[in-house]
Amino acid sequence: MSKAFDAIVLGGGIIGAALADELGRRGQKVLLIERLQLGAEASTAAAGILSAQMDIRHPGPLSDLCRASRKMYPRWIEYLKQRSGGPVGYSVDGVVYVATTGREEAALDQQVKWQKKEGLRIERWSRNEVQRQEPALEGKFKKAYYFPTEAQVDTPVLMRALRTACVRSGVTLQEQTQVNKLIIENQVVKGVETDKGEFHSKVVVNCLGSWAHLEGQFPVHLPIQPAKGQMVSFMAPKRLFKHIVVSDKVYAVQRKDGRVLVGATVEFEGYEKGVTVEGLQALLSGLRYITKDALKDCTFLEAWSGLRPHTPDGLPILGSCGIEGLYMAAGHFKHGILLAPITAKVLAESILSKSSIDLTPFSADRFSKPAKSAARKRFL
């Protein structure tokens, strides 16, 4: 195998794989390095909720980026279907967000107010309407809002399709390979050193998620920490939930085959991925609070956890890093699945010419020097 490439992408989660495929489609000779298998960490652990509204509490760069990516998703899904020759588990089911406390209700009211002002679709549902649409929601809640344009994707299926797309785009996959350090000379990136030898390129992109700091070896300050999310799944009657169901305590996503995925805790406990009794109890208690007896005929399938890369301000880190040829695409936290197509697009543009959107709000520089005030720029 050749050791020289046009671009090396570190990390085979959905962000790294989407970018590698995008660069490959644009005629680049790309190496994708993953320490396990593609999608083995947060990407396949995720429930696959494509939320550009329901968990975005304030207007700003993240809201704009999420909505721009949601707009890209149908075409991206169609591309992956054509590349892989099969479905990828994508559906626009909408989200029903129920408020179970006065505080939750007030926060939702404020969120809905600014989103409607920006022309986004949201419906307020009475309790009677909720129970007409979702009979399983018979527990305690005050009101609900319906976000009709939110979607879901089956993440393991999506990652298999993306793997096939990468191969067909000419991407070289280097799995089971640990990155030890970057090769940098005179502030110019030259490649990477791994446990399988050195690989050379004038472009290296760090898509390593919760491991982006390379155990302190990355030359730029990255305040990314892993946020553990525990999840549990069970088999339920089909159409138990017709939509994605969310409260502040829990969410539930039902697949077409009847599986229901319930998540997700947010725990800052380092790289410990153990599933705990306390975590599972919190999830099931949260779901029973809004469903009451709807789970009595369901059977347990499995439980797992994933580590989502979290930044202090909740924004991903995107773009160049001050070292020639070195780029970042990490820290997407809960929105990595949704933001994959827009991240791949703008990073490929940045590498090959110039990004079509202003990446300043997402620059790694914001953690090393005072942020400059800037007018909000729309990405839609």
mmCIF file of C-alpha atoms in Angstrom:
data_model
loop_
_atom_site.group_PDB
_atom_site.id
_atom_site.type_symbol
_atom_site.label_atom_id
_atom_site.label_comp_id
_atom_site.label_asym_id
_atom_site.label_seq_id
_atom_site.Cartn_x
_atom_site.Cartn_y
_atom_site.Cartn_z
ATOM 1 C CA MET A 1 0.000 0.000 0.000
ATOM 2 C CA SER A 2 1.173 3.492 -0.845
ATOM 3 C CA LYS A 3 2.189 5.612 2.141
ATOM 4 C CA ALA A 4 1.471 8.985 0.470
ATOM 5 C CA PHE A 5 -1.999 10.544 0.187
ATOM 6 C CA ASP A 6 -3.695 13.810 -0.715
ATOM 7 C CA ALA A 7 -5.485 13.783 2.649
ATOM 8 C CA ILE A 8 -5.460 11.688 5.817
ATOM 9 C CA VAL A 9 -8.608 11.601 7.936
ATOM 10 C CA LEU A 10 -8.193 10.469 11.541
ATOM 11 C CA GLY A 11 -11.247 8.774 13.039
ATOM 12 C CA GLY A 12 -13.771 6.485 11.396
ATOM 13 C CA GLY A 13 -16.952 7.695 13.018
ATOM 14 C CA ILE A 14 -19.704 9.232 10.936
ATOM 15 C CA ILE A 15 -17.914 12.605 10.715
ATOM 16 C CA GLY A 16 -14.601 11.157 9.525
ATOM 17 C CA ALA A 17 -16.218 8.661 7.160
ATOM 18 C CA ALA A 18 -18.510 11.297 5.623
ATOM 19 C CA LEU A 19 -15.557 13.640 5.074
ATOM 20 C CA ALA A 20 -13.346 10.896 3.617
ATOM 21 C CA ASP A 21 -16.108 9.960 1.196
ATOM 22 C CA GLU A 22 -16.661 13.613 0.233
ATOM 23 C CA LEU A 23 -12.976 14.145 -0.462
ATOM 24 C CA GLY A 24 -12.805 10.881 -2.397
ATOM 25 C CA ARG A 25 -15.749 11.962 -4.544
ATOM 26 C CA ARG A 26 -13.865 15.179 -5.274
ATOM 27 C CA GLY A 27 -10.939 13.248 -6.738
ATOM 28 C CA GLN A 28 -8.657 13.148 -3.692
ATOM 29 C CA LYS A 29 -6.554 10.161 -2.709
ATOM 30 C CA VAL A 30 -7.729 9.678 0.889
ATOM 31 C CA LEU A 31 -6.592 7.515 3.798
ATOM 32 C CA LEU A 32 -9.104 6.988 6.624
ATOM 33 C CA ILE A 33 -7.497 5.729 9.858
ATOM 34 C CA GLU A 34 -9.613 4.159 12.620
ATOM 35 C CA ARG A 35 -8.321 2.518 15.811
ATOM 36 C CA LEU A 36 -11.212 0.002 15.883
ATOM 37 C CA GLN A 37 -13.744 -0.462 13.065
ATOM 38 C CA LEU A 38 -15.667 2.246 11.259
ATOM 39 C CA GLY A 39 -18.488 3.514 13.449
ATOM 40 C CA ALA A 40 -17.509 1.398 16.450
ATOM 41 C CA GLU A 41 -17.845 4.195 19.005
ATOM 42 C CA ALA A 42 -20.412 7.021 19.321
ATOM 43 C CA SER A 43 -21.776 6.779 15.781
ATOM 44 C CA THR A 44 -23.424 3.371 16.097
ATOM 45 C CA ALA A 45 -24.198 3.865 19.790
ATOM 46 C CA ALA A 46 -26.410 6.852 18.930
ATOM 47 C CA ALA A 47 -30.176 6.559 18.542
ATOM 48 C CA GLY A 48 -29.972 8.553 15.316
ATOM 49 C CA ILE A 49 -32.351 11.425 16.125
ATOM 50 C CA LEU A 50 -31.812 14.135 13.500
ATOM 51 C CA SER A 51 -32.806 17.110 15.609
ATOM 52 C CA ALA A 52 -32.346 20.605 14.260
ATOM 53 C CA GLN A 53 -35.027 22.140 16.491
ATOM 54 C CA MET A 54 -36.315 20.200 19.491
ATOM 55 C CA ASP A 55 -33.096 20.340 21.552
ATOM 56 C CA ILE A 56 -31.785 23.692 20.262
ATOM 57 C CA ARG A 57 -32.673 26.100 23.038
ATOM 58 C CA HIS A 58 -31.314 29.329 21.551
ATOM 59 C CA PRO A 59 -30.788 30.889 18.115
ATOM 60 C CA GLY A 60 -27.209 31.102 16.922
ATOM 61 C CA PRO A 61 -24.489 29.343 14.919
ATOM 62 C CA LEU A 62 -25.398 25.819 16.084
ATOM 63 C CA SER A 63 -29.051 26.284 15.147
ATOM 64 C CA ASP A 64 -28.101 27.574 11.706
ATOM 65 C CA LEU A 65 -25.606 24.772 11.103
ATOM 66 C CA CYS A 66 -28.064 22.064 12.186
ATOM 67 C CA ARG A 67 -30.810 23.392 9.951
ATOM 68 C CA ALA A 68 -28.464 23.646 6.983
ATOM 69 C CA SER A 69 -27.447 20.025 7.489
ATOM 70 C CA ARG A 70 -31.047 18.862 7.893
ATOM 71 C CA LYS A 71 -31.788 20.474 4.546
ATOM 72 C CA MET A 72 -28.976 18.415 2.980
ATOM 73 C CA TYR A 73 -30.000 15.109 4.536
ATOM 74 C CA PRO A 74 -32.591 13.778 2.038
ATOM 75 C CA ARG A 75 -30.217 14.180 -0.905
ATOM 76 C CA TRP A 76 -27.320 12.699 1.104
ATOM 77 C CA ILE A 77 -29.462 9.716 2.081
ATOM 78 C CA GLU A 78 -30.446 9.177 -1.540
ATOM 79 C CA TYR A 79 -26.774 9.258 -2.534
ATOM 80 C CA LEU A 80 -25.904 6.664 0.137
ATOM 81 C CA LYS A 81 -28.798 4.446 -0.981
ATOM 82 C CA GLN A 82 -27.506 4.517 -4.543
ATOM 83 C CA ARG A 83 -23.920 3.868 -3.442
ATOM 84 C CA SER A 84 -24.788 0.986 -1.104
ATOM 85 C CA GLY A 85 -27.680 -0.498 -3.055
ATOM 86 C CA GLY A 86 -30.063 -0.604 -0.104
ATOM 87 C CA PRO A 87 -32.062 1.428 2.428
ATOM 88 C CA VAL A 88 -30.361 3.270 5.276
ATOM 89 C CA GLY A 89 -33.178 3.439 7.816
ATOM 90 C CA TYR A 90 -34.103 7.094 7.288
ATOM 91 C CA SER A 91 -37.584 8.408 8.069
ATOM 92 C CA VAL A 92 -39.168 11.766 8.880
ATOM 93 C CA ASP A 93 -41.387 10.867 11.849
ATOM 94 C CA GLY A 94 -41.369 14.129 13.761
ATOM 95 C CA VAL A 95 -40.767 14.630 17.485
ATOM 96 C CA VAL A 96 -43.380 14.922 20.228
ATOM 97 C CA TYR A 97 -41.797 16.842 23.116
ATOM 98 C CA VAL A 98 -43.823 16.611 26.323
ATOM 99 C CA ALA A 99 -43.349 19.029 29.212
ATOM 100 C CA THR A 100 -43.515 17.286 32.581
ATOM 101 C CA THR A 101 -42.703 20.245 34.861
ATOM 102 C CA GLY A 102 -43.439 23.950 34.972
ATOM 103 C CA ARG A 103 -39.772 24.733 34.364
ATOM 104 C CA GLU A 104 -39.688 22.457 31.333
ATOM 105 C CA GLU A 105 -42.893 24.031 30.040
ATOM 106 C CA ALA A 106 -41.477 27.570 30.350
ATOM 107 C CA ALA A 107 -38.252 26.600 28.566
ATOM 108 C CA LEU A 108 -40.206 24.994 25.723
ATOM 109 C CA ASP A 109 -42.462 28.035 25.402
ATOM 110 C CA GLN A 110 -39.426 30.301 24.977
ATOM 111 C CA GLN A 111 -37.834 27.930 22.497
ATOM 112 C CA VAL A 112 -40.976 27.667 20.425
ATOM 113 C CA LYS A 113 -41.398 31.444 20.433
ATOM 114 C CA TRP A 114 -38.083 32.216 18.715
ATOM 115 C CA GLN A 115 -38.260 29.239 16.383
ATOM 116 C CA LYS A 116 -41.706 30.251 15.131
ATOM 117 C CA LYS A 117 -40.425 33.785 14.687
ATOM 118 C CA GLU A 118 -37.796 32.352 12.345
ATOM 119 C CA GLY A 119 -40.469 30.536 10.343
ATOM 120 C CA LEU A 120 -39.920 26.998 11.674
ATOM 121 C CA ARG A 121 -42.779 24.521 11.872
ATOM 122 C CA ILE A 122 -44.002 23.630 15.371
ATOM 123 C CA GLU A 123 -47.467 22.634 16.593
ATOM 124 C CA ARG A 124 -48.804 22.857 20.123
ATOM 125 C CA TRP A 125 -50.733 19.724 21.082
ATOM 126 C CA SER A 126 -53.264 19.490 23.869
ATOM 127 C CA ARG A 127 -53.234 16.444 26.101
ATOM 128 C CA ASN A 128 -56.218 15.077 24.172
ATOM 129 C CA GLU A 129 -54.378 15.527 20.880
ATOM 130 C CA VAL A 130 -51.270 13.828 22.272
ATOM 131 C CA GLN A 131 -53.281 10.815 23.377
ATOM 132 C CA ARG A 132 -55.079 10.679 20.041
ATOM 133 C CA GLN A 133 -51.760 10.678 18.185
ATOM 134 C CA GLU A 134 -49.743 8.700 20.753
ATOM 135 C CA PRO A 135 -52.012 6.515 22.929
ATOM 136 C CA ALA A 136 -48.977 5.165 24.789
ATOM 137 C CA LEU A 137 -48.351 8.603 26.298
ATOM 138 C CA GLU A 138 -50.801 8.258 29.165
ATOM 139 C CA GLY A 139 -48.541 9.340 32.010
ATOM 140 C CA LYS A 140 -47.856 12.715 33.572
ATOM 141 C CA PHE A 141 -47.179 15.780 31.435
ATOM 142 C CA LYS A 142 -48.487 19.319 31.149
ATOM 143 C CA LYS A 143 -48.391 20.064 27.432
ATOM 144 C CA ALA A 144 -46.616 18.954 24.285
ATOM 145 C CA TYR A 145 -45.128 20.444 21.176
ATOM 146 C CA TYR A 146 -44.843 18.607 17.883
ATOM 147 C CA PHE A 147 -41.812 19.212 15.633
ATOM 148 C CA PRO A 148 -42.962 17.652 12.338
ATOM 149 C CA THR A 149 -39.750 18.018 10.318
ATOM 150 C CA GLU A 150 -37.424 16.165 12.703
ATOM 151 C CA ALA A 151 -36.232 12.757 11.497
ATOM 152 C CA GLN A 152 -34.387 9.600 12.505
ATOM 153 C CA VAL A 153 -31.877 7.244 10.936
ATOM 154 C CA ASP A 154 -30.784 3.738 11.908
ATOM 155 C CA THR A 155 -27.132 4.469 12.685
ATOM 156 C CA PRO A 156 -25.590 0.977 12.249
ATOM 157 C CA VAL A 157 -27.323 0.681 8.871
ATOM 158 C CA LEU A 158 -26.205 4.188 7.911
ATOM 159 C CA MET A 159 -22.591 3.451 8.834
ATOM 160 C CA ARG A 160 -22.582 0.288 6.731
ATOM 161 C CA ALA A 161 -23.841 2.306 3.766
ATOM 162 C CA LEU A 162 -21.236 4.990 4.397
ATOM 163 C CA ARG A 163 -18.472 2.398 4.538
ATOM 164 C CA THR A 164 -19.539 1.098 1.119
ATOM 165 C CA ALA A 165 -19.653 4.659 -0.204
ATOM 166 C CA CYS A 166 -16.096 5.294 1.020
ATOM 167 C CA VAL A 167 -14.799 2.177 -0.725
ATOM 168 C CA ARG A 168 -16.567 3.090 -3.961
ATOM 169 C CA SER A 169 -15.126 6.626 -3.738
ATOM 170 C CA GLY A 170 -11.609 5.163 -3.615
ATOM 171 C CA VAL A 171 -10.932 5.818 0.067
ATOM 172 C CA THR A 172 -8.263 3.578 1.627
ATOM 173 C CA LEU A 173 -9.547 2.213 4.951
ATOM 174 C CA GLN A 174 -6.914 1.595 7.609
ATOM 175 C CA GLU A 175 -8.768 0.051 10.538
ATOM 176 C CA GLN A 176 -7.366 -1.418 13.773
ATOM 177 C CA THR A 177 -4.686 1.264 13.629
ATOM 178 C CA GLN A 178 -3.678 3.549 16.488
ATOM 179 C CA VAL A 179 -2.480 7.080 15.745
ATOM 180 C CA ASN A 180 0.501 7.904 17.940
ATOM 181 C CA LYS A 181 1.334 11.448 16.872
ATOM 182 C CA LEU A 182 1.305 13.936 14.033
ATOM 183 C CA ILE A 183 4.386 14.596 11.924
ATOM 184 C CA ILE A 184 4.870 18.371 11.837
ATOM 185 C CA GLU A 185 7.890 20.285 10.544
ATOM 186 C CA ASN A 186 8.229 24.077 10.737
ATOM 187 C CA GLN A 187 4.518 24.458 11.510
ATOM 188 C CA VAL A 188 3.547 22.426 8.443
ATOM 189 C CA VAL A 189 1.850 19.028 8.738
ATOM 190 C CA LYS A 190 3.581 16.185 6.908
ATOM 191 C CA GLY A 191 1.559 13.152 7.998
ATOM 192 C CA VAL A 192 0.986 10.844 10.960
ATOM 193 C CA GLU A 193 2.860 8.185 12.884
ATOM 194 C CA THR A 194 0.832 5.079 13.785
ATOM 195 C CA ASP A 195 1.430 1.643 15.234
ATOM 196 C CA LYS A 196 1.394 0.403 11.610
ATOM 197 C CA GLY A 197 4.030 2.856 10.442
ATOM 198 C CA GLU A 198 4.112 6.379 9.036
ATOM 199 C CA PHE A 199 1.658 7.766 6.468
ATOM 200 C CA HIS A 200 2.355 11.007 4.630
ATOM 201 C CA SER A 201 0.137 13.843 3.455
ATOM 202 C CA LYS A 202 0.057 17.631 3.332
ATOM 203 C CA VAL A 203 -3.472 17.510 4.762
ATOM 204 C CA VAL A 204 -4.524 15.823 8.026
ATOM 205 C CA VAL A 205 -8.014 16.152 9.511
ATOM 206 C CA ASN A 206 -8.680 15.300 13.147
ATOM 207 C CA CYS A 207 -12.127 13.641 13.399
ATOM 208 C CA LEU A 208 -11.308 11.631 16.520
ATOM 209 C CA GLY A 209 -14.299 12.749 18.581
ATOM 210 C CA SER A 210 -13.749 12.242 22.307
ATOM 211 C CA TRP A 211 -10.148 11.205 21.596
ATOM 212 C CA ALA A 212 -9.314 14.299 19.522
ATOM 213 C CA HIS A 213 -6.628 15.588 21.892
ATOM 214 C CA LEU A 214 -4.506 12.485 21.102
ATOM 215 C CA GLU A 215 -3.662 11.994 24.781
ATOM 216 C CA GLY A 216 -2.093 15.445 24.908
ATOM 217 C CA GLN A 217 -0.105 15.004 21.683
ATOM 218 C CA PHE A 218 -2.323 17.271 19.562
ATOM 219 C CA PRO A 219 -0.550 20.628 19.106
ATOM 220 C CA VAL A 220 -3.685 22.753 19.588
ATOM 221 C CA HIS A 221 -5.663 23.144 22.825
ATOM 222 C CA LEU A 222 -8.885 21.116 22.527
ATOM 223 C CA PRO A 223 -11.169 21.212 25.593
ATOM 224 C CA ILE A 224 -13.148 18.196 24.414
ATOM 225 C CA GLN A 225 -14.303 15.714 27.017
ATOM 226 C CA PRO A 226 -16.359 12.529 26.679
ATOM 227 C CA ALA A 227 -19.988 12.681 27.802
ATOM 228 C CA LYS A 228 -21.268 9.175 28.427
ATOM 229 C CA GLY A 229 -24.776 8.354 27.312
ATOM 230 C CA GLN A 230 -26.354 5.116 28.495
ATOM 231 C CA MET A 231 -29.072 3.478 26.429
ATOM 232 C CA VAL A 232 -31.397 0.508 26.580
ATOM 233 C CA SER A 233 -33.518 -1.178 23.930
ATOM 234 C CA PHE A 234 -36.501 -3.469 24.063
ATOM 235 C CA MET A 235 -38.894 -5.112 21.644
ATOM 236 C CA ALA A 236 -42.354 -3.589 21.626
ATOM 237 C CA PRO A 237 -45.535 -3.869 19.584
ATOM 238 C CA LYS A 238 -45.009 -2.141 16.248
ATOM 239 C CA ARG A 239 -46.189 1.462 16.197
ATOM 240 C CA LEU A 240 -46.197 1.680 19.974
ATOM 241 C CA PHE A 241 -44.694 5.101 19.279
ATOM 242 C CA LYS A 242 -45.600 6.686 15.954
ATOM 243 C CA HIS A 243 -43.178 9.572 16.498
ATOM 244 C CA ILE A 244 -39.949 10.149 18.377
ATOM 245 C CA VAL A 245 -40.980 10.876 21.965
ATOM 246 C CA VAL A 246 -38.926 13.239 24.119
ATOM 247 C CA SER A 247 -39.011 14.800 27.571
ATOM 248 C CA ASP A 248 -36.248 16.415 29.603
ATOM 249 C CA LYS A 249 -35.637 13.060 31.322
ATOM 250 C CA VAL A 250 -35.668 10.628 28.417
ATOM 251 C CA TYR A 251 -36.252 9.990 24.733
ATOM 252 C CA ALA A 252 -37.661 6.974 22.909
ATOM 253 C CA VAL A 253 -37.145 6.102 19.248
ATOM 254 C CA GLN A 254 -38.971 3.169 17.677
ATOM 255 C CA ARG A 255 -37.619 1.421 14.580
ATOM 256 C CA LYS A 256 -39.885 -0.121 11.971
ATOM 257 C CA ASP A 257 -39.181 -3.652 13.237
ATOM 258 C CA GLY A 258 -40.562 -2.785 16.689
ATOM 259 C CA ARG A 259 -37.308 -2.108 18.543
ATOM 260 C CA VAL A 260 -37.486 0.863 20.893
ATOM 261 C CA LEU A 261 -34.263 2.685 21.795
ATOM 262 C CA VAL A 262 -34.371 4.642 25.051
ATOM 263 C CA GLY A 263 -31.713 7.161 26.077
ATOM 264 C CA ALA A 264 -29.735 8.999 27.032
ATOM 265 C CA THR A 265 -27.954 9.983 30.155
ATOM 266 C CA VAL A 266 -25.237 12.672 30.082
ATOM 267 C CA GLU A 267 -22.420 11.724 32.444
ATOM 268 C CA PHE A 268 -18.951 13.237 32.659
ATOM 269 C CA GLU A 269 -16.986 10.293 34.026
ATOM 270 C CA GLY A 270 -13.971 10.168 31.747
ATOM 271 C CA TYR A 271 -13.698 7.188 29.429
ATOM 272 C CA GLU A 272 -15.615 4.767 31.646
ATOM 273 C CA LYS A 273 -18.289 3.196 29.424
ATOM 274 C CA GLY A 274 -19.913 0.823 31.894
ATOM 275 C CA VAL A 275 -23.692 0.497 31.897
ATOM 276 C CA THR A 276 -24.979 1.055 35.425
ATOM 277 C CA VAL A 277 -28.120 -0.004 37.262
ATOM 278 C CA GLU A 278 -28.613 3.624 38.300
ATOM 279 C CA GLY A 279 -28.420 4.811 34.691
ATOM 280 C CA LEU A 280 -30.868 2.215 33.384
ATOM 281 C CA GLN A 281 -33.250 2.900 36.247
ATOM 282 C CA ALA A 282 -33.202 6.613 35.400
ATOM 283 C CA LEU A 283 -34.046 5.883 31.766
ATOM 284 C CA LEU A 284 -36.869 3.454 32.467
ATOM 285 C CA SER A 285 -38.300 5.608 35.264
ATOM 286 C CA GLY A 286 -38.269 8.625 32.966
ATOM 287 C CA LEU A 287 -40.091 6.703 30.262
ATOM 288 C CA ARG A 288 -42.646 5.180 32.633
ATOM 289 C CA TYR A 289 -43.364 8.662 34.012
ATOM 290 C CA ILE A 290 -44.846 9.701 30.665
ATOM 291 C CA THR A 291 -46.117 6.305 29.459
ATOM 292 C CA LYS A 292 -47.444 4.682 32.644
ATOM 293 C CA ASP A 293 -48.430 1.111 31.643
ATOM 294 C CA ALA A 294 -47.417 1.101 27.962
ATOM 295 C CA LEU A 295 -44.223 -0.890 28.603
ATOM 296 C CA LYS A 296 -45.803 -3.916 30.285
ATOM 297 C CA ASP A 297 -45.738 -6.071 27.122
ATOM 298 C CA CYS A 298 -42.198 -5.108 26.069
ATOM 299 C CA THR A 299 -39.176 -7.408 26.355
ATOM 300 C CA PHE A 300 -35.603 -6.371 27.110
ATOM 301 C CA LEU A 301 -33.050 -6.625 24.285
ATOM 302 C CA GLU A 302 -29.778 -4.969 25.311
ATOM 303 C CA ALA A 303 -28.101 -2.021 27.017
ATOM 304 C CA TRP A 304 -25.011 -0.057 25.989
ATOM 305 C CA SER A 305 -23.319 3.307 26.240
ATOM 306 C CA GLY A 306 -21.407 5.700 24.012
ATOM 307 C CA LEU A 307 -19.028 8.614 24.520
ATOM 308 C CA ARG A 308 -20.106 11.848 22.839
ATOM 309 C CA PRO A 309 -17.458 14.572 22.346
ATOM 310 C CA HIS A 310 -18.486 17.641 24.354
ATOM 311 C CA THR A 311 -17.044 21.175 24.220
ATOM 312 C CA PRO A 312 -17.557 23.879 26.889
ATOM 313 C CA ASP A 313 -19.813 26.007 24.666
ATOM 314 C CA GLY A 314 -21.622 23.128 22.976
ATOM 315 C CA LEU A 315 -20.317 23.988 19.504
ATOM 316 C CA PRO A 316 -18.201 21.670 17.352
ATOM 317 C CA ILE A 317 -14.638 22.577 16.393
ATOM 318 C CA LEU A 318 -14.355 22.960 12.628
ATOM 319 C CA GLY A 319 -11.739 24.234 10.209
ATOM 320 C CA SER A 320 -8.021 24.914 10.105
ATOM 321 C CA CYS A 321 -5.890 24.918 13.259
ATOM 322 C CA GLY A 322 -3.124 27.457 12.643
ATOM 323 C CA ILE A 323 -0.722 24.780 11.445
ATOM 324 C CA GLU A 324 -0.555 24.537 7.682
ATOM 325 C CA GLY A 325 -2.510 21.547 6.415
ATOM 326 C CA LEU A 326 -4.018 20.618 9.812
ATOM 327 C CA TYR A 327 -7.816 20.684 10.214
ATOM 328 C CA MET A 328 -10.392 19.847 12.887
ATOM 329 C CA ALA A 329 -13.866 18.321 12.729
ATOM 330 C CA ALA A 330 -14.782 17.148 16.229
ATOM 331 C CA GLY A 331 -16.824 18.053 19.311
ATOM 332 C CA HIS A 332 -20.276 17.596 17.763
ATOM 333 C CA PHE A 333 -21.745 16.219 21.032
ATOM 334 C CA LYS A 334 -25.405 15.204 20.443
ATOM 335 C CA HIS A 335 -25.522 16.400 16.844
ATOM 336 C CA GLY A 336 -22.820 14.357 15.138
ATOM 337 C CA ILE A 337 -25.235 12.199 13.136
ATOM 338 C CA LEU A 338 -27.217 15.214 11.932
ATOM 339 C CA LEU A 339 -24.162 17.356 11.167
ATOM 340 C CA ALA A 340 -22.261 14.762 9.124
ATOM 341 C CA PRO A 341 -23.229 15.991 5.622
ATOM 342 C CA ILE A 342 -22.680 19.711 6.302
ATOM 343 C CA THR A 343 -19.398 19.012 8.123
ATOM 344 C CA ALA A 344 -18.133 16.913 5.210
ATOM 345 C CA LYS A 345 -19.096 19.610 2.733
ATOM 346 C CA VAL A 346 -17.575 22.625 4.501
ATOM 347 C CA LEU A 347 -14.375 20.818 5.523
ATOM 348 C CA ALA A 348 -13.833 19.522 1.986
ATOM 349 C CA GLU A 349 -14.377 23.055 0.716
ATOM 350 C CA SER A 350 -11.938 24.458 3.292
ATOM 351 C CA ILE A 351 -9.275 21.948 2.293
ATOM 352 C CA LEU A 352 -9.657 22.312 -1.468
ATOM 353 C CA SER A 353 -10.641 25.975 -1.838
ATOM 354 C CA LYS A 354 -12.726 27.971 0.639
ATOM 355 C CA SER A 355 -15.677 27.100 2.868
ATOM 356 C CA SER A 356 -19.050 28.330 1.662
ATOM 357 C CA ILE A 357 -19.932 29.369 5.226
ATOM 358 C CA ASP A 358 -18.101 31.332 7.891
ATOM 359 C CA LEU A 359 -16.478 28.843 10.270
ATOM 360 C CA THR A 360 -15.259 31.506 12.714
ATOM 361 C CA PRO A 361 -17.795 30.577 15.456
ATOM 362 C CA PHE A 362 -16.475 27.001 15.331
ATOM 363 C CA SER A 363 -12.756 27.769 15.225
ATOM 364 C CA ALA A 364 -10.411 26.145 17.721
ATOM 365 C CA ASP A 365 -9.023 29.656 18.297
ATOM 366 C CA ARG A 366 -12.027 30.488 20.478
ATOM 367 C CA PHE A 367 -10.486 28.438 23.276
ATOM 368 C CA SER A 368 -7.090 30.108 23.150
ATOM 369 C CA LYS A 369 -7.914 33.793 22.817
ATOM 370 C CA PRO A 370 -10.855 36.158 23.495
ATOM 371 C CA ALA A 371 -13.703 35.684 21.054
ATOM 372 C CA LYS A 372 -14.298 38.549 18.645
ATOM 373 C CA SER A 373 -17.828 39.821 18.353
ATOM 374 C CA ALA A 374 -19.318 39.066 14.973
ATOM 375 C CA ALA A 375 -22.672 39.452 13.326
ATOM 376 C CA ARG A 376 -24.670 36.248 13.146
ATOM 377 C CA LYS A 377 -24.361 34.662 9.728
ATOM 378 C CA ARG A 378 -27.034 32.411 8.287
ATOM 379 C CA PHE A 379 -26.101 29.133 6.670
ATOM 380 C CA LEU A 380 -29.504 28.403 5.137
#
